[in-house]
Amino acid sequence: MDRKLSAILAADVVGYSSLMERDEAGTFERLRAGRKELFEPEIARHHGHIFKLMGDGMLAEFGSVVDAVECAVSLQRGLSERNASLPEAEQILVRIGINLGEVIVDGNDRYGDGVNIAARLQQLAEPGGICVSGKVAKEVERKLAFTFESMGEQRVKNITEPVRAYRVLLDPAAAGKTLHARRQPRAWRFPVAAGVLILALGLAAAWWQPWERPAQAVVPTVSVAADIRPSLVVLPFDNLSDDKEQEYLANGFTEDLTTALARVPGLFVFSPNAASVYKDKDPKPEEIAAALGVRYLLKGSIRRVGDDMRINAQLIDGSTSRHLWAERFDGQWADVFALQDRVVSSIAGALQLRLVGGAPSARAGGTSNPEAYEAYLKGMDIYNRINTPEEFAQAVKHFQQALQLDPDFGAAYAQLAWAYWDADVTRAVVMGLTEDEAHDKIYETLKAAARYPSPGYYQLVAELMVREHDSDDAVTVLLKSVALDPSDTWNYLSLANALNFNGRPKEVQSYLDAAARVDPNSWMDYRRYQAGLAEFGQEKFEDSVRSIEKMDLKSPDSRANFYALQVLISAYGHLGRTDQAAAALETLRKVVARRMEWELSQLITQDYMVFKNTADIERLLAGLTKAGVPELPALAKAGMNPKNRLTGAEIRSLMFGHETRGKLVNPTFLPMQRTTSVDGAVSETVGQRTRTGTSWVQGNFLCNAFPREQTSCGAIFRNSFRTPRRQDEYKSVYRWEQFEFSVVE
């Protein structure tokens, strides 16, 4: 009987039986392709060989334990890339275990505890993860650029002595460091980031034009493995120019450098917001590393005198405060983009990361015109600290100047569209526009921004899509935005919002974790609102209340409060907490009065809480009814007999498949004609304006979604003194408008 010391790798497919039950032929083909195209080549490349194949797993032997661990890492990374383009139901996740021990050699087969322990370690691994024995960790701890986190001693089936186990955590600069077990098993925090970015990058090549309706969006389920990439934060660069007004250069350079680095494969980068708290401060590197949970810090300065530029940058290991790399970059302002790329390439080289194509990818929606870039940076610097309408107008002028210098500057178009979106009456006036004119310019500007999409473009398009009851497409668009800038917190928060309204609350927490990972300290109230909304959608009313009660709900200017208070009141209603519901209701009335100058009612809720599924909005409305929120404002239902109100079934019978004619009676008088098909397609003319959209019945309300307009829902009553000749047999009551009409066909 021959024996030898070998490193044994055991791999097993997660949920194999379920995969086969759903799609036997497809699963078999994907497993076979994965083995032929990934597992067999990688194992051979690392000087190993497969000695046993099972339907859902395999065993491989390596002469070197270093080769075994490196191979396991390559296999998991390769699987992540293969899964990126697949829907959730077709993705294959694998657990891997590795042991170093003596095995019995029997021809091409291997037996003994060395093999059995590897198989048991595989069962301890997370899906998409790697678990190794203490012998493996000790053997390779100073030979590989990975860390190992202790899982403590584990008792495993059919093995007498407990086995010390370790998780493999990938970090290129943490070679040789073995982590000790914590009192509590490590929570796999931030599970989404690596999986989301890989999956989203697979979507980045797809072209999307505004207002085209792509196929049904499928949000990939992200890997449950921890984010094991090296992490970096770009601290605010110092402005060393004599002209202190050039602070915008340092701010803009920092943000663009962050975005460029975030797109380097294998690197996790914190958002500029996370770093901004350290501006004009000088904490110790280890303090920043501990506060953010980041490994590497990039510090630097920028100095511009005339056209001459100097950039100094240094890379610091936050765990040791050791300087890993430092360099000075000199050039002309005209070379600013090349200088940025040199910084990115140098940092990637210092971290031993490979740049796709050998150089940083082109800036999404960017410009190659330094003057346009400078105008844009000036506008952004003002826009991010706006206090007055005059400052708002000044920022807009800088964006317009940037576009005059470069008509193909997509990011400037997107930011200008955001400005039009943010324009209230006062801001519109200082731009020389009415509020309606500013609103119309949103879509005109987005059309130009679509030629060279940027994250800001996708984010605003998604915001409008959700508002217009199109959360399916919003999810698709936001995944493209993540691919363009994985360090942007708002991408993940917007995805959470779109998924909540799309009826997929169980998927929300992963994206909130991703937002917290790239920026631990910002948007806290909005994250709590989204968490509370997701819990409410799963009927976890107690959890929803706990999440939302952590918010500062007293601020009437908080947009999140307007939404969160409605969810909180409804949750209180479902839980029978009448006193708390009444107090929250009073707070919401103040918020509504401040924001809209309109009486609180469920019409407001239905216009703004634009759920895709009727069950979700009905759950919210039911709780509001229990809490005492009226369905209609008193002014809207004045003179209307509640007995004359149509039910949802009556509305469907009256409106769908028919033509109605009548008039708008509030806020002005205009003739109206409307045709609604059986499936809800609508064509409506009011005065000189014709629009087409979609209608549906939601509870006892008729709801409408028209492009470029907010979703609106209203009640329909029979008029007490109706006359078909005057086309006023019925009255529809919306939040802003009221119509009288009759069915004519």
XYZ file of C-alpha atoms in Angstrom:
745
model
C 0.000 0.000 0.000
C 1.622 3.239 -1.156
C 1.256 6.454 0.802
C 2.265 10.032 -0.028
C 1.865 13.573 1.245
C -0.501 15.527 -1.011
C -2.600 18.647 -1.106
C -6.186 17.623 -1.827
C -8.734 20.048 -3.290
C -12.421 19.129 -2.925
C -15.055 21.094 -4.848
C -18.830 20.729 -4.690
C -21.684 22.521 -6.491
C -24.078 24.422 -4.215
C -27.749 23.415 -4.617
C -26.986 20.780 -7.254
C -30.253 18.877 -6.794
C -32.359 22.033 -7.163
C -30.448 23.071 -10.263
C -30.982 19.660 -11.854
C -34.650 19.623 -10.906
C -35.211 23.027 -12.550
C -33.207 22.364 -15.701
C -31.534 18.999 -15.925
C -30.158 19.282 -19.450
C -29.053 22.898 -19.097
C -27.369 22.308 -15.730
C -25.539 19.277 -17.080
C -24.241 21.260 -20.055
C -23.123 24.199 -17.892
C -21.321 21.891 -15.472
C -19.600 20.042 -18.287
C -18.579 23.294 -19.976
C -17.287 24.663 -16.680
C -15.203 21.571 -16.096
C -13.754 21.539 -19.617
C -13.220 25.285 -19.991
C -12.249 26.276 -16.438
C -11.564 23.513 -13.929
C -9.474 21.125 -16.019
C -7.264 23.854 -17.585
C -6.717 25.684 -14.264
C -5.914 22.510 -12.348
C -3.462 21.433 -15.041
C -1.902 24.911 -15.100
C -1.259 24.614 -11.364
C 0.352 21.173 -11.764
C -2.555 19.214 -10.351
C -4.785 16.415 -11.637
C -8.388 15.367 -11.077
C -8.626 11.881 -9.614
C -12.372 11.658 -8.982
C -15.471 13.163 -10.590
C -18.963 13.085 -9.101
C -22.159 14.539 -10.528
C -21.913 17.615 -8.320
C -18.241 17.688 -7.395
C -14.682 16.594 -7.885
C -11.422 15.823 -6.081
C -7.983 16.927 -7.297
C -4.441 16.269 -6.075
C -1.512 18.696 -6.050
C 2.114 18.097 -5.215
C 2.366 21.669 -3.876
C -0.044 23.166 -1.359
C 0.795 26.614 -2.755
C -0.393 25.467 -6.178
C -3.579 24.061 -4.638
C -4.541 27.340 -2.937
C -3.659 29.474 -5.955
C -5.711 27.150 -8.150
C -8.722 27.385 -5.807
C -8.622 31.178 -5.945
C -8.401 31.139 -9.753
C -11.356 28.750 -9.932
C -13.595 30.922 -7.743
C -12.678 34.070 -9.661
C -13.284 32.307 -12.948
C -16.695 31.107 -11.798
C -17.652 34.634 -10.756
C -16.804 35.896 -14.229
C -18.781 33.083 -15.892
C -21.797 33.760 -13.665
C -21.743 37.456 -14.508
C -23.742 37.066 -17.699
C -26.151 34.417 -16.423
C -29.552 34.826 -14.754
C -29.806 33.733 -11.148
C -31.431 30.393 -11.961
C -28.492 29.383 -14.165
C -25.606 30.517 -11.970
C -23.330 27.871 -10.490
C -21.682 28.460 -7.114
C -19.041 26.106 -5.746
C -17.595 25.441 -2.292
C -13.916 24.472 -2.123
C -11.981 22.789 0.687
C -8.224 22.118 0.777
C -6.252 19.832 3.087
C -2.615 18.835 3.329
C -2.163 15.276 4.529
C -1.101 11.743 3.869
C -3.170 9.815 1.330
C -3.350 6.198 0.218
C -2.466 5.724 -3.466
C -4.519 3.146 -5.349
C -3.822 3.497 -9.039
C -5.381 6.773 -10.102
C -7.474 7.062 -6.940
C -6.662 8.493 -3.504
C -8.091 7.538 -0.102
C -7.664 8.248 3.595
C -8.136 11.069 6.087
C -6.194 13.463 3.867
C -9.027 13.186 1.340
C -11.859 12.964 3.857
C -10.830 16.134 5.697
C -10.661 18.079 2.424
C -14.233 16.967 1.673
C -15.398 18.060 5.143
C -13.665 21.450 4.825
C -15.492 21.957 1.550
C -18.784 21.586 3.428
C -17.696 24.345 5.855
C -16.942 26.827 3.059
C -19.347 29.584 2.081
C -20.895 29.355 -1.399
C -18.256 30.898 -3.647
C -15.690 30.551 -0.846
C -12.614 28.522 0.109
C -11.926 26.776 3.422
C -8.504 25.281 4.258
C -7.056 23.274 7.122
C -4.618 24.679 9.675
C -1.810 22.727 8.018
C -2.513 24.473 4.718
C -2.684 27.932 6.287
C 0.569 27.420 8.163
C 2.366 26.091 5.094
C 1.465 28.966 2.776
C 0.983 31.901 5.167
C 4.164 33.690 4.047
C 4.198 32.451 0.482
C 0.938 33.774 -0.963
C -0.756 37.175 -1.212
C -3.843 36.000 0.657
C -4.900 36.184 4.283
C -6.544 33.465 6.310
C -9.220 34.050 8.918
C -9.553 31.458 11.633
C -12.864 29.637 11.982
C -11.611 27.888 15.112
C -11.610 24.158 15.687
C -14.400 22.350 13.872
C -15.777 18.896 14.579
C -16.529 17.155 11.314
C -18.231 13.895 10.420
C -16.202 10.666 10.812
C -13.050 12.504 11.946
C -12.175 11.882 15.613
C -10.049 14.953 16.326
C -11.373 18.484 15.697
C -9.987 20.186 12.597
C -8.690 23.745 12.719
C -10.202 25.569 9.759
C -9.519 28.897 8.020
C -11.336 30.982 5.440
C -9.235 32.313 2.559
C -9.450 36.109 2.205
C -7.815 37.533 -0.891
C -5.667 40.621 -0.419
C -2.567 41.119 -2.607
C -0.550 42.983 0.021
C -1.477 40.997 3.108
C 0.859 38.086 2.460
C 1.628 35.883 5.394
C -0.840 37.282 7.889
C -2.980 34.744 9.707
C -5.958 36.173 11.578
C -7.111 34.780 14.884
C -10.650 33.699 15.574
C -13.017 36.291 16.997
C -15.430 35.668 19.809
C -18.288 35.702 17.344
C -18.079 34.042 13.925
C -17.324 36.657 11.322
C -20.431 38.189 9.800
C -20.022 38.249 6.040
C -20.605 41.957 5.845
C -20.917 43.745 2.539
C -21.559 40.581 0.511
C -22.739 42.408 -2.556
C -19.914 44.569 -3.749
C -17.735 42.100 -5.633
C -20.644 40.229 -7.158
C -22.566 43.353 -8.147
C -19.614 44.956 -9.872
C -18.652 41.869 -11.839
C -22.226 41.268 -12.900
C -22.866 44.876 -13.753
C -19.712 45.128 -15.860
C -21.123 42.388 -18.008
C -24.020 44.713 -18.822
C -21.909 47.760 -19.557
C -21.486 47.002 -23.239
C -25.231 46.951 -23.866
C -26.491 50.196 -25.432
C -29.558 51.870 -24.057
C -31.382 54.899 -25.343
C -33.777 56.954 -23.222
C -37.448 56.087 -23.351
C -36.813 52.848 -25.272
C -38.262 49.991 -23.310
C -35.730 47.144 -22.988
C -36.616 43.578 -22.182
C -37.705 42.637 -18.674
C -34.859 43.412 -16.313
C -33.357 40.587 -14.283
C -31.257 41.620 -11.310
C -28.513 39.067 -10.814
C -28.286 37.615 -7.346
C -24.944 38.687 -5.990
C -22.397 36.333 -4.514
C -22.683 35.654 -0.813
C -18.909 35.477 -0.523
C -17.211 38.370 1.263
C -15.604 41.155 -0.721
C -12.025 39.930 -0.784
C -10.462 42.563 -3.034
C -7.832 45.011 -1.768
C -9.579 48.199 -0.651
C -8.510 51.783 -1.270
C -9.685 55.254 -0.330
C -8.562 58.370 -2.207
C -8.237 61.091 0.405
C -9.013 64.661 -0.715
C -6.027 66.017 -2.622
C -4.535 69.216 -1.254
C -4.577 72.371 -3.360
C -1.060 73.787 -3.247
C -1.719 76.483 -5.833
C -1.183 80.074 -4.752
C -4.703 80.736 -6.028
C -6.921 79.241 -3.330
C -9.894 79.557 -5.645
C -8.409 76.634 -7.554
C -9.698 74.334 -4.829
C -12.143 73.043 -7.446
C -9.216 71.443 -9.303
C -8.168 69.413 -6.283
C -11.775 68.423 -5.532
C -12.531 67.438 -9.121
C -9.248 65.601 -9.569
C -9.892 63.597 -6.404
C -13.365 62.571 -7.528
C -12.351 61.634 -11.064
C -9.328 59.704 -9.803
C -11.613 57.788 -7.441
C -13.961 56.863 -10.279
C -11.093 55.759 -12.528
C -9.566 53.581 -9.811
C -12.942 52.053 -8.974
C -13.027 50.635 -12.486
C -9.711 48.812 -12.104
C -10.544 45.077 -11.972
C -9.815 43.519 -8.601
C -9.767 46.774 -6.615
C -12.454 48.003 -4.205
C -12.597 51.807 -3.869
C -14.515 53.878 -1.331
C -16.672 56.759 -2.525
C -15.461 60.385 -2.511
C -18.100 61.142 0.145
C -16.512 58.632 2.494
C -13.169 60.393 2.067
C -14.489 63.965 2.216
C -14.784 63.939 6.024
C -10.967 63.951 6.169
C -10.569 67.101 4.078
C -8.328 69.674 5.769
C -7.628 67.176 8.555
C -4.544 65.113 9.240
C -5.524 61.923 11.094
C -3.115 59.017 11.301
C -3.430 56.480 8.474
C -4.281 53.700 10.892
C -7.163 55.783 12.287
C -8.670 56.194 8.818
C -8.106 52.524 8.062
C -9.893 51.504 11.252
C -12.775 53.966 10.780
C -13.523 52.945 7.187
C -12.337 49.355 7.219
C -9.954 50.178 4.354
C -6.489 48.764 3.656
C -4.814 51.358 1.415
C -4.841 55.154 1.470
C -3.922 57.385 -1.446
C -2.855 60.880 -0.437
C -1.696 63.640 -2.694
C -1.583 67.239 -3.747
C -2.060 69.222 -6.926
C -0.378 72.495 -7.841
C -1.113 74.555 -10.919
C 0.759 77.678 -11.927
C -0.453 78.952 -15.272
C -0.385 75.941 -17.543
C 2.169 74.028 -15.465
C 0.910 71.244 -13.219
C 2.495 69.101 -10.563
C 0.775 66.150 -8.917
C 2.280 64.384 -5.922
C 0.787 61.085 -4.791
C 1.670 58.484 -2.191
C 0.165 55.098 -1.413
C 0.058 54.080 2.244
C -0.678 50.756 3.890
C -3.274 51.738 6.474
C -2.524 48.773 8.738
C 1.144 49.698 9.190
C 1.308 53.364 8.045
C 4.101 52.239 5.737
C 4.544 54.128 2.462
C 4.348 51.600 -0.348
C 4.806 53.975 -3.249
C 5.265 57.652 -3.949
C 5.706 59.547 -7.175
C 5.636 63.019 -8.662
C 3.924 63.739 -11.969
C 4.749 66.918 -13.884
C 3.030 68.200 -17.003
C 0.853 70.834 -18.604
C -2.822 71.451 -17.838
C -3.499 70.244 -21.358
C -2.091 66.884 -20.246
C -4.374 66.577 -17.193
C -6.103 63.448 -18.499
C -2.817 61.708 -19.308
C -1.573 62.621 -15.819
C -4.651 61.053 -14.254
C -4.102 57.888 -16.256
C -0.456 57.740 -15.183
C -1.493 57.956 -11.532
C -4.060 55.163 -11.990
C -1.574 52.948 -13.841
C 1.090 53.505 -11.198
C -1.240 52.620 -8.331
C -2.498 49.523 -10.121
C 1.105 48.480 -10.655
C 1.969 49.060 -7.008
C -0.929 46.789 -5.997
C -0.040 44.225 -8.668
C -3.378 44.652 -10.412
C -3.766 44.262 -14.156
C -5.460 47.029 -16.134
C -7.794 45.809 -18.865
C -6.230 46.804 -22.173
C -3.129 48.035 -20.340
C -4.533 51.487 -19.519
C -7.435 53.068 -17.643
C -10.698 52.926 -19.535
C -12.084 56.080 -21.102
C -14.067 58.326 -18.818
C -17.751 57.622 -19.149
C -19.376 60.643 -20.714
C -16.149 62.567 -20.333
C -14.239 65.070 -22.410
C -10.779 65.399 -23.912
C -10.999 69.197 -23.805
C -9.146 70.580 -20.726
C -11.001 73.914 -20.876
C -14.394 72.182 -20.928
C -13.231 69.953 -18.084
C -12.198 72.973 -16.020
C -15.557 74.699 -16.585
C -17.333 71.511 -15.526
C -15.230 71.228 -12.354
C -16.025 74.826 -11.455
C -19.727 74.106 -11.905
C -19.594 70.954 -9.794
C -17.692 72.713 -7.026
C -20.428 75.354 -6.787
C -23.284 72.882 -7.265
C -22.090 70.722 -4.363
C -22.253 73.656 -1.942
C -25.243 75.629 -3.261
C -26.789 77.984 -0.701
C -28.557 80.561 -2.876
C -30.480 80.659 -6.176
C -27.702 82.870 -7.548
C -25.106 80.174 -6.862
C -27.385 77.683 -8.566
C -27.519 79.861 -11.679
C -23.760 80.301 -11.586
C -23.210 76.523 -11.554
C -25.593 76.097 -14.480
C -23.644 78.680 -16.491
C -20.434 76.715 -15.960
C -22.113 73.524 -17.232
C -23.413 75.406 -20.259
C -19.938 76.819 -20.888
C -18.458 73.317 -20.719
C -20.945 72.191 -23.374
C -20.139 75.138 -25.609
C -16.490 74.090 -25.464
C -17.291 70.405 -26.018
C -20.786 69.598 -27.380
C -20.092 65.884 -26.783
C -19.450 66.215 -23.028
C -22.018 63.695 -21.763
C -21.372 64.170 -18.042
C -21.935 67.934 -18.371
C -25.243 67.323 -20.155
C -26.264 64.941 -17.374
C -25.413 67.421 -14.643
C -27.295 70.158 -16.472
C -30.312 67.841 -16.655
C -30.033 67.307 -12.893
C -30.024 71.081 -12.453
C -33.263 71.376 -14.405
C -34.675 68.545 -12.276
C -33.685 70.384 -9.091
C -35.066 73.729 -10.296
C -37.915 74.989 -8.155
C -39.756 78.218 -8.980
C -37.029 80.461 -7.545
C -34.155 78.609 -9.205
C -35.985 78.540 -12.530
C -36.456 82.322 -12.380
C -32.736 83.015 -11.932
C -32.138 80.846 -15.015
C -34.654 82.929 -16.951
C -37.176 80.083 -17.131
C -40.529 79.124 -15.719
C -40.692 75.946 -13.652
C -42.513 74.160 -16.500
C -39.867 75.260 -19.019
C -37.121 73.932 -16.748
C -39.017 70.644 -16.460
C -39.279 70.341 -20.243
C -35.541 70.932 -20.593
C -34.817 67.839 -18.475
C -35.791 65.524 -21.299
C -34.235 67.647 -24.025
C -30.921 67.631 -22.150
C -31.083 63.917 -21.339
C -31.501 63.171 -25.018
C -28.137 64.835 -25.644
C -26.577 63.119 -22.602
C -27.668 59.720 -23.952
C -25.099 59.941 -26.753
C -22.278 59.674 -24.205
C -23.825 58.140 -21.061
C -22.380 58.826 -17.632
C -23.453 57.571 -14.192
C -25.288 60.848 -13.602
C -27.262 60.292 -16.798
C -28.313 56.769 -15.845
C -29.215 57.824 -12.305
C -31.571 60.588 -13.431
C -33.129 58.394 -16.125
C -33.791 55.729 -13.478
C -35.278 58.314 -11.112
C -37.711 59.386 -13.811
C -38.528 55.799 -14.759
C -39.471 54.852 -11.203
C -41.581 58.000 -10.955
C -43.358 57.017 -14.166
C -44.141 53.501 -12.904
C -41.353 51.800 -14.844
C -39.149 50.220 -12.193
C -38.284 47.244 -14.436
C -36.271 49.418 -16.797
C -34.895 51.498 -13.926
C -33.148 48.429 -12.521
C -31.534 47.678 -15.885
C -30.330 51.254 -16.263
C -28.856 51.403 -12.755
C -26.816 48.251 -13.276
C -25.141 50.061 -16.164
C -24.461 52.982 -13.855
C -22.799 50.677 -11.322
C -20.538 49.369 -14.079
C -19.433 52.911 -14.945
C -18.720 53.946 -11.342
C -18.661 51.203 -8.694
C -17.613 53.747 -6.043
C -20.801 55.845 -6.330
C -23.002 55.262 -3.298
C -26.086 56.612 -5.027
C -25.985 53.810 -7.604
C -26.660 51.234 -4.895
C -29.223 53.340 -3.062
C -31.084 53.953 -6.320
C -31.046 50.217 -7.024
C -32.508 49.581 -3.573
C -35.263 52.086 -4.287
C -36.059 50.635 -7.717
C -36.154 47.079 -6.350
C -38.445 48.072 -3.485
C -40.961 49.551 -5.910
C -40.432 46.641 -8.283
C -41.802 44.200 -5.700
C -38.433 42.629 -4.844
C -37.748 43.738 -1.264
C -35.746 40.622 -0.381
C -32.999 41.752 -2.778
C -32.677 45.232 -1.300
C -30.425 44.633 1.706
C -27.472 43.495 -0.398
C -27.434 46.825 -2.214
C -27.779 48.755 1.039
C -24.774 46.805 2.324
C -22.868 47.800 -0.821
C -23.772 51.453 -0.248
C -22.563 51.212 3.346
C -19.358 49.579 2.184
C -18.338 52.315 -0.266
C -19.486 55.093 2.079
C -20.083 54.029 5.687
C -21.175 57.407 7.035
C -23.372 59.121 4.429
C -27.048 58.840 3.489
C -27.804 57.150 6.808
C -31.445 58.253 6.948
C -32.087 57.279 3.345
C -30.567 53.842 3.929
C -32.782 53.393 6.981
C -35.835 54.393 4.953
C -35.015 51.887 2.217
C -34.408 49.170 4.790
C -37.725 49.994 6.462
C -39.533 49.962 3.119
C -38.027 46.568 2.261
C -39.058 45.156 5.641
C -42.555 46.582 5.211
C -42.761 44.902 1.798
C -42.069 41.581 3.511
C -44.728 42.358 6.153
C -42.083 42.630 8.857
C -43.844 45.606 10.376
C -41.971 45.605 13.695
C -38.615 45.581 11.882
C -39.819 48.327 9.561
C -40.789 50.518 12.513
C -37.399 49.968 14.177
C -35.510 50.954 11.019
C -37.509 54.109 10.317
C -37.673 55.257 13.941
C -33.861 55.575 13.823
C -34.245 58.412 11.289
C -34.390 62.096 12.102
C -38.053 62.422 11.175
C -38.556 65.996 12.314
C -36.937 67.746 9.356
C -39.650 69.027 6.972
C -37.041 69.490 4.225
C -35.979 65.854 4.159
C -37.205 64.096 1.051
C -36.694 60.722 2.706
C -38.972 61.745 5.593
C -41.863 62.412 3.235
C -41.761 58.786 2.079
C -40.615 57.168 5.317
C -43.362 58.710 7.439
C -46.023 57.200 5.185
C -44.466 53.763 5.612
C -44.107 54.277 9.364
C -47.724 55.395 9.808
C -48.960 52.412 7.821
C -46.795 50.025 9.867
C -48.186 51.550 13.067
C -51.679 51.048 11.622
C -51.040 47.365 10.919
C -49.624 46.938 14.434
C -52.558 48.755 16.077
C -50.360 51.468 17.601
C -52.893 54.268 17.321
C -51.138 56.831 19.540
C -47.823 56.506 17.720
C -49.629 56.586 14.368
C -51.396 59.829 15.346
C -48.115 61.494 16.357
C -46.381 60.418 13.144
C -49.412 61.551 11.146
C -49.157 65.038 12.606
C -45.471 65.158 11.643
C -46.310 64.044 8.099
C -48.988 66.751 7.787
C -46.321 69.369 8.517
C -43.984 67.846 5.944
C -46.725 67.751 3.301
C -47.821 71.310 4.033
C -44.222 72.504 3.703
C -43.537 70.573 0.497
C -46.827 70.762 -1.382
C -49.250 73.157 0.217
C -51.833 70.418 -0.159
C -53.981 68.458 2.244
C -52.738 65.017 3.237
C -54.573 62.054 1.740
C -53.949 58.658 0.196
C -53.953 60.308 -3.225
C -50.511 61.690 -2.364
C -49.350 58.232 -1.328
C -50.493 56.648 -4.570
C -48.891 59.349 -6.689
C -45.488 59.001 -5.048
C -45.311 55.396 -3.796
C -45.254 53.920 -7.285
C -45.247 50.169 -6.638
C -45.330 47.868 -9.627
C -47.559 45.319 -7.872
C -51.032 46.227 -6.664
C -50.614 44.078 -3.542
C -47.733 46.273 -2.367
C -49.609 49.568 -2.607
C -52.749 48.022 -1.128
C -50.709 46.844 1.874
C -49.508 50.390 2.390
C -52.954 51.946 1.937
C -54.581 49.428 4.275
C -52.261 50.454 7.092
C -52.846 54.140 6.372
C -56.599 53.588 6.538
C -56.225 51.896 9.925
C -54.113 54.856 11.063
C -56.780 57.367 10.021
C -55.313 58.794 6.804
C -58.254 59.791 4.555
C -58.460 58.388 1.049
C -59.336 61.786 -0.441
C -58.745 65.353 0.728
C -61.842 67.125 1.982
C -61.720 69.709 -0.813
C -61.551 67.029 -3.508
C -64.623 65.164 -2.316
C -66.647 68.268 -1.454
C -70.194 67.857 -2.720
C -69.613 64.225 -3.667
C -71.805 61.539 -2.077
C -69.627 58.616 -0.880
C -72.437 56.274 -1.982
C -71.845 57.410 -5.559
C -68.182 56.373 -5.611
C -67.275 53.645 -8.108
C -65.543 50.470 -7.011
C -62.454 49.168 -8.795
C -64.568 46.670 -10.754
C -66.980 49.427 -11.782
C -64.110 51.646 -12.898
C -62.714 48.876 -15.073
C -66.104 48.210 -16.656
C -66.718 51.916 -17.266
C -63.339 53.011 -18.623
C -61.552 50.085 -20.246
C -62.488 49.435 -23.861
C -64.406 52.722 -24.099
C -64.122 56.347 -25.182
C -65.082 59.145 -22.805
C -65.617 62.835 -23.420
C -66.057 65.772 -21.124
C -63.977 68.573 -19.680
C -61.326 69.467 -17.173
C -63.113 71.499 -14.469
C -60.291 72.136 -11.989
C -57.914 73.987 -11.965
C -59.250 75.375 -15.271
C -61.845 74.555 -17.948
C -60.660 72.647 -21.024
C -62.349 70.067 -23.284
C -61.243 66.450 -22.743
C -61.420 63.261 -24.795
C -60.003 59.924 -23.729
C -59.813 56.429 -25.214
C -58.781 53.478 -23.037
C -58.168 50.057 -24.578
C -59.082 46.817 -22.853
C -55.446 46.250 -21.898
C -55.031 49.774 -20.454
C -53.394 51.703 -23.310
C -54.588 55.325 -23.109
C -54.805 58.212 -25.557
C -56.015 61.436 -23.987
C -56.455 64.982 -25.280
C -56.986 67.870 -22.854
C -57.259 71.229 -24.578
C -54.457 71.256 -27.172
C -52.333 68.661 -25.374
C -52.470 65.006 -26.476
C -50.661 62.285 -24.565
C -50.521 58.506 -24.562
C -49.765 56.206 -21.681
C -51.052 53.376 -19.533
C -53.957 53.025 -17.091
C -54.734 50.408 -14.473
C -57.095 49.918 -11.550
C -55.507 50.073 -8.121
C -57.943 49.257 -5.351
C -60.850 51.647 -5.946
C -58.728 54.119 -7.879
C -57.936 54.668 -11.544
C -54.202 55.247 -12.046
C -52.403 56.679 -15.067
C -48.782 56.735 -16.156
C -47.755 59.083 -18.957
C -44.196 59.612 -20.228
C -42.464 62.615 -18.667
C -45.158 62.920 -15.993
C -45.587 61.639 -12.502
C -47.960 58.734 -11.979
C -51.377 59.910 -10.773
C -54.333 58.090 -9.243
C -57.885 59.295 -8.699
C -61.355 58.294 -7.549
C -64.423 58.316 -9.800
C -67.929 59.348 -8.657
C -71.339 59.376 -10.305
C -72.542 62.951 -10.529
C -75.763 63.422 -8.584
C -77.327 65.695 -11.230
C -75.808 64.136 -14.302
C -76.984 64.682 -17.854
C -75.448 62.664 -20.724
C -76.005 65.588 -23.074
C -73.623 67.752 -21.048
C -71.109 64.901 -20.771
C -70.941 65.144 -16.993
C -72.355 61.831 -15.773
C -69.128 61.074 -13.887
C -66.490 63.036 -12.036
C -62.877 61.903 -11.604
C -60.977 63.416 -8.686
C -57.175 63.498 -8.768
C -54.763 65.306 -6.498
C -54.294 68.252 -8.841
C -57.093 67.887 -11.382
C -60.812 67.077 -11.635
C -62.723 66.015 -14.747
C -66.399 65.630 -15.608
C -67.202 63.180 -18.420
C -69.553 60.648 -19.975
C -68.935 57.441 -21.908
C -69.684 58.054 -25.583
C -68.570 54.782 -27.140
